[in-house]
Amino acid sequence: MDIATVVGFILAYVVIGAAIMMGGPFILFVNGPGMLLVIGGTFAVTLMGVTMSDFLGSFKIGLKGVFYKLDVPQNLIEESVELANVARKEGILALEGREISNSFLERGIGLCIDGHAPEIVKNLLTKDINMSINRHTVGAGMFKSMAVYAPAMGMIGTLVGLVQMLSNMSDPASIGPAMAVALLTTLYGAIIANAFASPLADKLILISGYEKRNKDMILESITGIQEGTNPRVLKQMLMAYLPESKREVEE
Amino acid sequence: MDIATVVGFILAYVVIGAAIMMGGPFILFVNGPGMLLVIGGTFAVTLMGVTMSDFLGSFKIGLKGVFYKLDVPQNLIEESVELANVARKEGILALEGREISNSFLERGIGLCIDGHAPEIVKNLLTKDINMSINRHTVGAGMFKSMAVYAPAMGMIGTLVGLVQMLSNMSDPASIGPAMAVALLTTLYGAIIANAFASPLADKLILISGYEKRNKDMILESITGIQEGTNPRVLKQMLMAYLPESKREVEE
Amino acid sequence: MDIATVVGFILAYVVIGAAIMMGGPFILFVNGPGMLLVIGGTFAVTLMGVTMSDFLGSFKIGLKGVFYKLDVPQNLIEESVELANVARKEGILALEGREISNSFLERGIGLCIDGHAPEIVKNLLTKDINMSINRHTVGAGMFKSMAVYAPAMGMIGTLVGLVQMLSNMSDPASIGPAMAVALLTTLYGAIIANAFASPLADKLILISGYEKRNKDMILESITGIQEGTNPRVLKQMLMAYLPESKREVEE
Amino acid sequence: MDIATVVGFILAYVVIGAAIMMGGPFILFVNGPGMLLVIGGTFAVTLMGVTMSDFLGSFKIGLKGVFYKLDVPQNLIEESVELANVARKEGILALEGREISNSFLERGIGLCIDGHAPEIVKNLLTKDINMSINRHTVGAGMFKSMAVYAPAMGMIGTLVGLVQMLSNMSDPASIGPAMAVALLTTLYGAIIANAFASPLADKLILISGYEKRNKDMILESITGIQEGTNPRVLKQMLMAYLPESKREVEE
Amino acid sequence: MDIATVVGFILAYVVIGAAIMMGGPFILFVNGPGMLLVIGGTFAVTLMGVTMSDFLGSFKIGLKGVFYKLDVPQNLIEESVELANVARKEGILALEGREISNSFLERGIGLCIDGHAPEIVKNLLTKDINMSINRHTVGAGMFKSMAVYAPAMGMIGTLVGLVQMLSNMSDPASIGPAMAVALLTTLYGAIIANAFASPLADKLILISGYEKRNKDMILESITGIQEGTNPRVLKQMLMAYLPESKREVEE
């Protein structure tokens, strides 16, 4: 698990909380109806734009984006090269029953063992990659929508508060606090968008890119194994997926 | 019918309504001329940017986006595999007169029965897919336009109100309420954009993507049936359109 | 002629005019120098970004976008199928001198009669399509620029007015009206952008898409005629350009 | 030279200047430190984002965008057809030493005379086209950056002024003028962005598109000449690059 | 090293600093908690959206973007042509052990010497190019994120300050200074975004484009060397990567 998202999340709220508490009581910033409006409203309009199963699934995807452990490419390369060695010497059927750590690699090897033609294996695995990217894109898209709707809901709350305040200005002393309350929803919206929804969407897109790179690499290694490519050449082909710095350590 | 849009819609207005009523009388937020300006103006300038038939058609598409029932991919796969089984054993003409639940699948099978060449069938069905995506895009685009124009109309209304208020400030007591009224159009615009037009456009685009996926899958199954692909292989090809979690249940 | 743009345009100004007049005298909203700044300034900076002939041509394109009559696809299909029938029975030269309602179809048939090879006909017509799309894109782009520059000019006018007002606040009674005047340019900019330039750009892009669809269809029918495709098959190929609802009426 | 940019530029500043002078003394709008901040700051941060040679080169490109004379496509077509005629009758070497008005056409003909294979000629000229588009894109991009940074610098200046004003409000009479001064930088930023940098970027992109069209046309004519295409067919191929209206005059 | 970024950076802060100091004491603009919020918060939410290793790596990439020395294309061409000459006369193995100034060129030549087939060499080097572009894109993307989040954090800080000020307006004299302090975070956010993060992202993208051009050129020269292209032709192919002005000097 990469801790960046968790560390960043905690840090962001510590910093914002500190800024709030250094200037006065925290309670000034708590407003039940405003929170209900911004959080509830953001969820409601986000829900409007998706299907129920996407809505529920996206939170699972969001959690995965935070806690999911991506396979280290170097290990995948090593495992693939080993499989290629075995397949070359003893035939592809020798891979049957072998334990494979990565499920996508396992599925691909399984298809080879089942005797499917290379172009069908490639077609099936490519669709798999597209499907999983698509799912991540929908998930990231939902958090992006939340990052758009949260500030809008905050503005709606502030406008509601301003209209109420302006309609009744008989007591000048209450104007300041009323306006403070009105501004709170804008603050809530800005925090939800910038310290939750938008960074999470960024992370999901990034993670999805890394997962795609891993799967592209696996697809190439499966094609190589099925076509009986020389394992040493295959290794060099796969190494090219790594940044130069990591490559040198391995070679 | 997926209930997300309806549930989200109701929830959004309940939440906004609650925020309004907790702070004072609801009547403060009702302003006839302002509503006329924002709603009428938004419709008017949206109409300017499309053709009359697109304008009317888009509302129908919008309703479809909310209430349309998408065929479950698993069922489409089962039906396609069954058709492939029959076609393989008894020839493609045996499919004539058979009841087919999905109209796009029916049209494709009909073209095969009519004896069109595979590349013509593919050409026709691909155009069908593009046409329907195009229609959805125009529909979603119109709601996106509304989401842009509604806040603009709200701002125009607020500017009109501010100019009128500022031109006549003889009675200080009326300034607050006059400004409250001026702000209402901005509020209306924000609500129309964020709790109606924009989420609806999101939904239409999402639904259109799912419909395209279904049709792509159907196109692949028709090609498979026409070319006499082994039904078991065809099933595996179609299964790849499902997310992994749903696939395992089926297999 | 599609009346949507004209109807929308009139409606928008009726609605905005009504909102203005319900709140006070219309004359409050008329400010000569402000109008000069926003309208003149918008035209000036838009002109900066194009060539003189594009500037003048774009207004012609804009008018075309409003008043141009698009050929009905159904009629084009009927005419094409008729031409295909004649060409098939009596040879392509039999089409010489025949009256053809659509100029693009006429040009294509003319090229076939002149005996050009199919790939040259296709090359020439494809370039024609690209050229006309390009011209529309430049035209729409100019109105989009105006939609960006008009609010900017409005803001510049408001800033000028604010600076003048703030520099001389000796008479408190004049502050309100001075600010009202300052806000007028922002209002003008918002109206020009949202109730003129931006919807017109939307319309031009939409119309351009429909014209492209018509021309793509004509290109396919000319290729079909030249290659001697069966007119019945050709009809079905062209029908695929229509939405399903309109197709059934025809078949 | 197309005068649109120069005319638009002068017009824009006349209109803005008039709006300023009709409301009071021009001197109110002159603020040395503010100008230094906005102009200097915009240049500084734009410089940060490019290389020194791009920075200097872009101004040259900007001037070219204003004053450069594009070859008239009709003349290029005539010249190309003439060259094709000569090459067809007397062989391509007969073109040696011939004066050619357009340098890109000259370079292409030169490569043909040198006896390079058609695919190498095409490869070299295509790279030339890409290089020149690339250079224009970098130039236009720099002016676009300026259009983004100028308002930001204006806002920074206004914030600096507001903080200074708000920190010292002992003399109420000075608040108005101080705020006027603070707003000036926002005004400067808006003018630089909207009446200089952004329209210039628009123009460069447009001009670059026209130059690309010219060069694509020249590339096609060089290929035609080298392959010995019939000059009459070649003319028709090149004519397709012109809008219909200009074509008819020529034919 | 190109000094544009360093010069621009220093200039920007000199100009902003001058604007601040000409209007009053610098100390007015220093606010510890505000800086902590904007800088800390921006880093925290940027960290949320990436992985830990991308976060750390991006600063290294950012520094490289400022201080990295790009190989001069003319020198690369000369070196490549020399290598091509040697390879043509004495065979490709004669390049073994030769000192090569550019590491990408060295790697490519190394692959040729190892006897890999041309399509494998191309495949490996193309992946290398994509990997390095990808890494730069991630780095630039992180600075772009910072440019988005910094103003958002600034706005959050200002809202926090405004709420605190408005909740307690008993002492009118303190309102101005309190608001000044509240505005500071917006100022910090604007400066970080516009005079640090955004220009740096611009630079990284530009530099990445130049590096890609260099590597594309090297890839073409390696292909040419391996295929035994005539060094004079190769030189002309490579020269096409240079702008015309620089080419003439070389020829």
mmCIF file of N, CA, C and O in Angstrom, chain B residues 1-2 57-70 135-136 200 203-204 207 211, chain C residues 244:
data_model
loop_
_atom_site.group_PDB
_atom_site.id
_atom_site.type_symbol
_atom_site.label_atom_id
_atom_site.label_comp_id
_atom_site.label_asym_id
_atom_site.label_seq_id
_atom_site.Cartn_x
_atom_site.Cartn_y
_atom_site.Cartn_z
ATOM 1 N N MET B 1 -35.378 0.006 -14.897
ATOM 2 C CA MET B 1 -35.059 1.429 -14.694
ATOM 3 C C MET B 1 -34.127 1.613 -13.504
ATOM 4 O O MET B 1 -34.373 1.066 -12.442
ATOM 5 N N ASP B 2 -33.074 2.338 -13.737
ATOM 6 C CA ASP B 2 -32.154 2.636 -12.652
ATOM 7 C C ASP B 2 -32.686 3.853 -11.888
ATOM 8 O O ASP B 2 -32.979 4.895 -12.480
ATOM 9 N N GLY B 57 -36.450 16.876 -29.330
ATOM 10 C CA GLY B 57 -35.970 15.508 -29.187
ATOM 11 C C GLY B 57 -35.120 15.305 -27.946
ATOM 12 O O GLY B 57 -35.133 14.231 -27.335
ATOM 13 N N SER B 58 -34.396 16.344 -27.558
ATOM 14 C CA SER B 58 -33.483 16.181 -26.431
ATOM 15 C C SER B 58 -34.215 15.958 -25.117
ATOM 16 O O SER B 58 -33.731 15.260 -24.239
ATOM 17 N N PHE B 59 -35.408 16.545 -25.003
ATOM 18 C CA PHE B 59 -36.146 16.300 -23.762
ATOM 19 C C PHE B 59 -36.592 14.850 -23.703
ATOM 20 O O PHE B 59 -36.558 14.215 -22.649
ATOM 21 N N LYS B 60 -36.984 14.325 -24.886
ATOM 22 C CA LYS B 60 -37.344 12.908 -24.940
ATOM 23 C C LYS B 60 -36.127 12.058 -24.579
ATOM 24 O O LYS B 60 -36.227 11.096 -23.811
ATOM 25 N N ILE B 61 -34.974 12.433 -25.127
ATOM 26 C CA ILE B 61 -33.749 11.701 -24.801
ATOM 27 C C ILE B 61 -33.436 11.831 -23.312
ATOM 28 O O ILE B 61 -33.025 10.866 -22.667
ATOM 29 N N GLY B 62 -33.667 13.014 -22.767
ATOM 30 C CA GLY B 62 -33.430 13.240 -21.346
ATOM 31 C C GLY B 62 -34.297 12.310 -20.506
ATOM 32 O O GLY B 62 -33.817 11.671 -19.560
ATOM 33 N N LEU B 63 -35.576 12.217 -20.871
ATOM 34 C CA LEU B 63 -36.481 11.327 -20.128
ATOM 35 C C LEU B 63 -36.029 9.877 -20.269
ATOM 36 O O LEU B 63 -36.035 9.123 -19.296
ATOM 37 N N LYS B 64 -35.649 9.508 -21.499
ATOM 38 C CA LYS B 64 -35.138 8.147 -21.718
ATOM 39 C C LYS B 64 -33.936 7.885 -20.824
ATOM 40 O O LYS B 64 -33.794 6.808 -20.250
ATOM 41 N N GLY B 65 -33.072 8.874 -20.711
ATOM 42 C CA GLY B 65 -31.882 8.729 -19.876
ATOM 43 C C GLY B 65 -32.238 8.407 -18.438
ATOM 44 O O GLY B 65 -31.502 7.744 -17.725
ATOM 45 N N VAL B 66 -33.399 8.910 -18.007
ATOM 46 C CA VAL B 66 -33.826 8.671 -16.632
ATOM 47 C C VAL B 66 -34.581 7.353 -16.510
ATOM 48 O O VAL B 66 -34.352 6.572 -15.596
ATOM 49 N N PHE B 67 -35.483 7.085 -17.478
ATOM 50 C CA PHE B 67 -36.414 5.973 -17.298
ATOM 51 C C PHE B 67 -36.121 4.741 -18.156
ATOM 52 O O PHE B 67 -36.736 3.700 -17.982
ATOM 53 N N TYR B 68 -35.194 4.872 -19.119
ATOM 54 C CA TYR B 68 -34.939 3.767 -20.031
ATOM 55 C C TYR B 68 -34.319 2.581 -19.307
ATOM 56 O O TYR B 68 -33.491 2.727 -18.438
ATOM 57 N N LYS B 69 -34.756 1.412 -19.725
ATOM 58 C CA LYS B 69 -34.204 0.193 -19.132
ATOM 59 C C LYS B 69 -33.169 -0.406 -20.073
ATOM 60 O O LYS B 69 -33.489 -0.797 -21.193
ATOM 61 N N LEU B 70 -31.947 -0.469 -19.623
ATOM 62 C CA LEU B 70 -30.875 -1.051 -20.425
ATOM 63 C C LEU B 70 -30.935 -2.572 -20.310
ATOM 64 O O LEU B 70 -31.149 -3.105 -19.227
ATOM 65 N N ARG B 135 -26.810 10.898 -31.525
ATOM 66 C CA ARG B 135 -28.060 11.475 -31.029
ATOM 67 C C ARG B 135 -27.962 11.720 -29.523
ATOM 68 O O ARG B 135 -28.394 12.754 -29.027
ATOM 69 N N HIS B 136 -27.373 10.758 -28.812
ATOM 70 C CA HIS B 136 -27.203 10.957 -27.370
ATOM 71 C C HIS B 136 -26.270 12.119 -27.081
ATOM 72 O O HIS B 136 -26.473 12.877 -26.132
ATOM 73 N N LEU B 200 -27.951 15.627 -15.340
ATOM 74 C CA LEU B 200 -28.678 14.910 -16.385
ATOM 75 C C LEU B 200 -27.765 14.663 -17.587
ATOM 76 O O LEU B 200 -27.779 13.580 -18.189
ATOM 77 N N LYS B 203 -25.483 11.845 -16.759
ATOM 78 C CA LYS B 203 -26.183 10.559 -16.843
ATOM 79 C C LYS B 203 -26.346 10.111 -18.291
ATOM 80 O O LYS B 203 -26.124 8.932 -18.615
ATOM 81 N N LEU B 204 -26.747 11.045 -19.156
ATOM 82 C CA LEU B 204 -26.938 10.682 -20.565
ATOM 83 C C LEU B 204 -25.646 10.169 -21.181
ATOM 84 O O LEU B 204 -25.646 9.200 -21.948
ATOM 85 N N ILE B 207 -24.992 6.630 -19.688
ATOM 86 C CA ILE B 207 -25.932 5.661 -20.271
ATOM 87 C C ILE B 207 -25.552 5.363 -21.718
ATOM 88 O O ILE B 207 -25.586 4.224 -22.179
ATOM 89 N N GLU B 211 -24.828 1.814 -23.400
ATOM 90 C CA GLU B 211 -25.549 1.321 -24.567
ATOM 91 C C GLU B 211 -24.567 0.969 -25.679
ATOM 92 O O GLU B 211 -24.724 -0.037 -26.360
ATOM 93 N N GLU C 244 -33.319 5.770 -36.407
ATOM 94 C CA GLU C 244 -34.237 4.660 -36.622
ATOM 95 C C GLU C 244 -35.680 5.100 -36.855
ATOM 96 O O GLU C 244 -36.367 4.570 -37.720
#
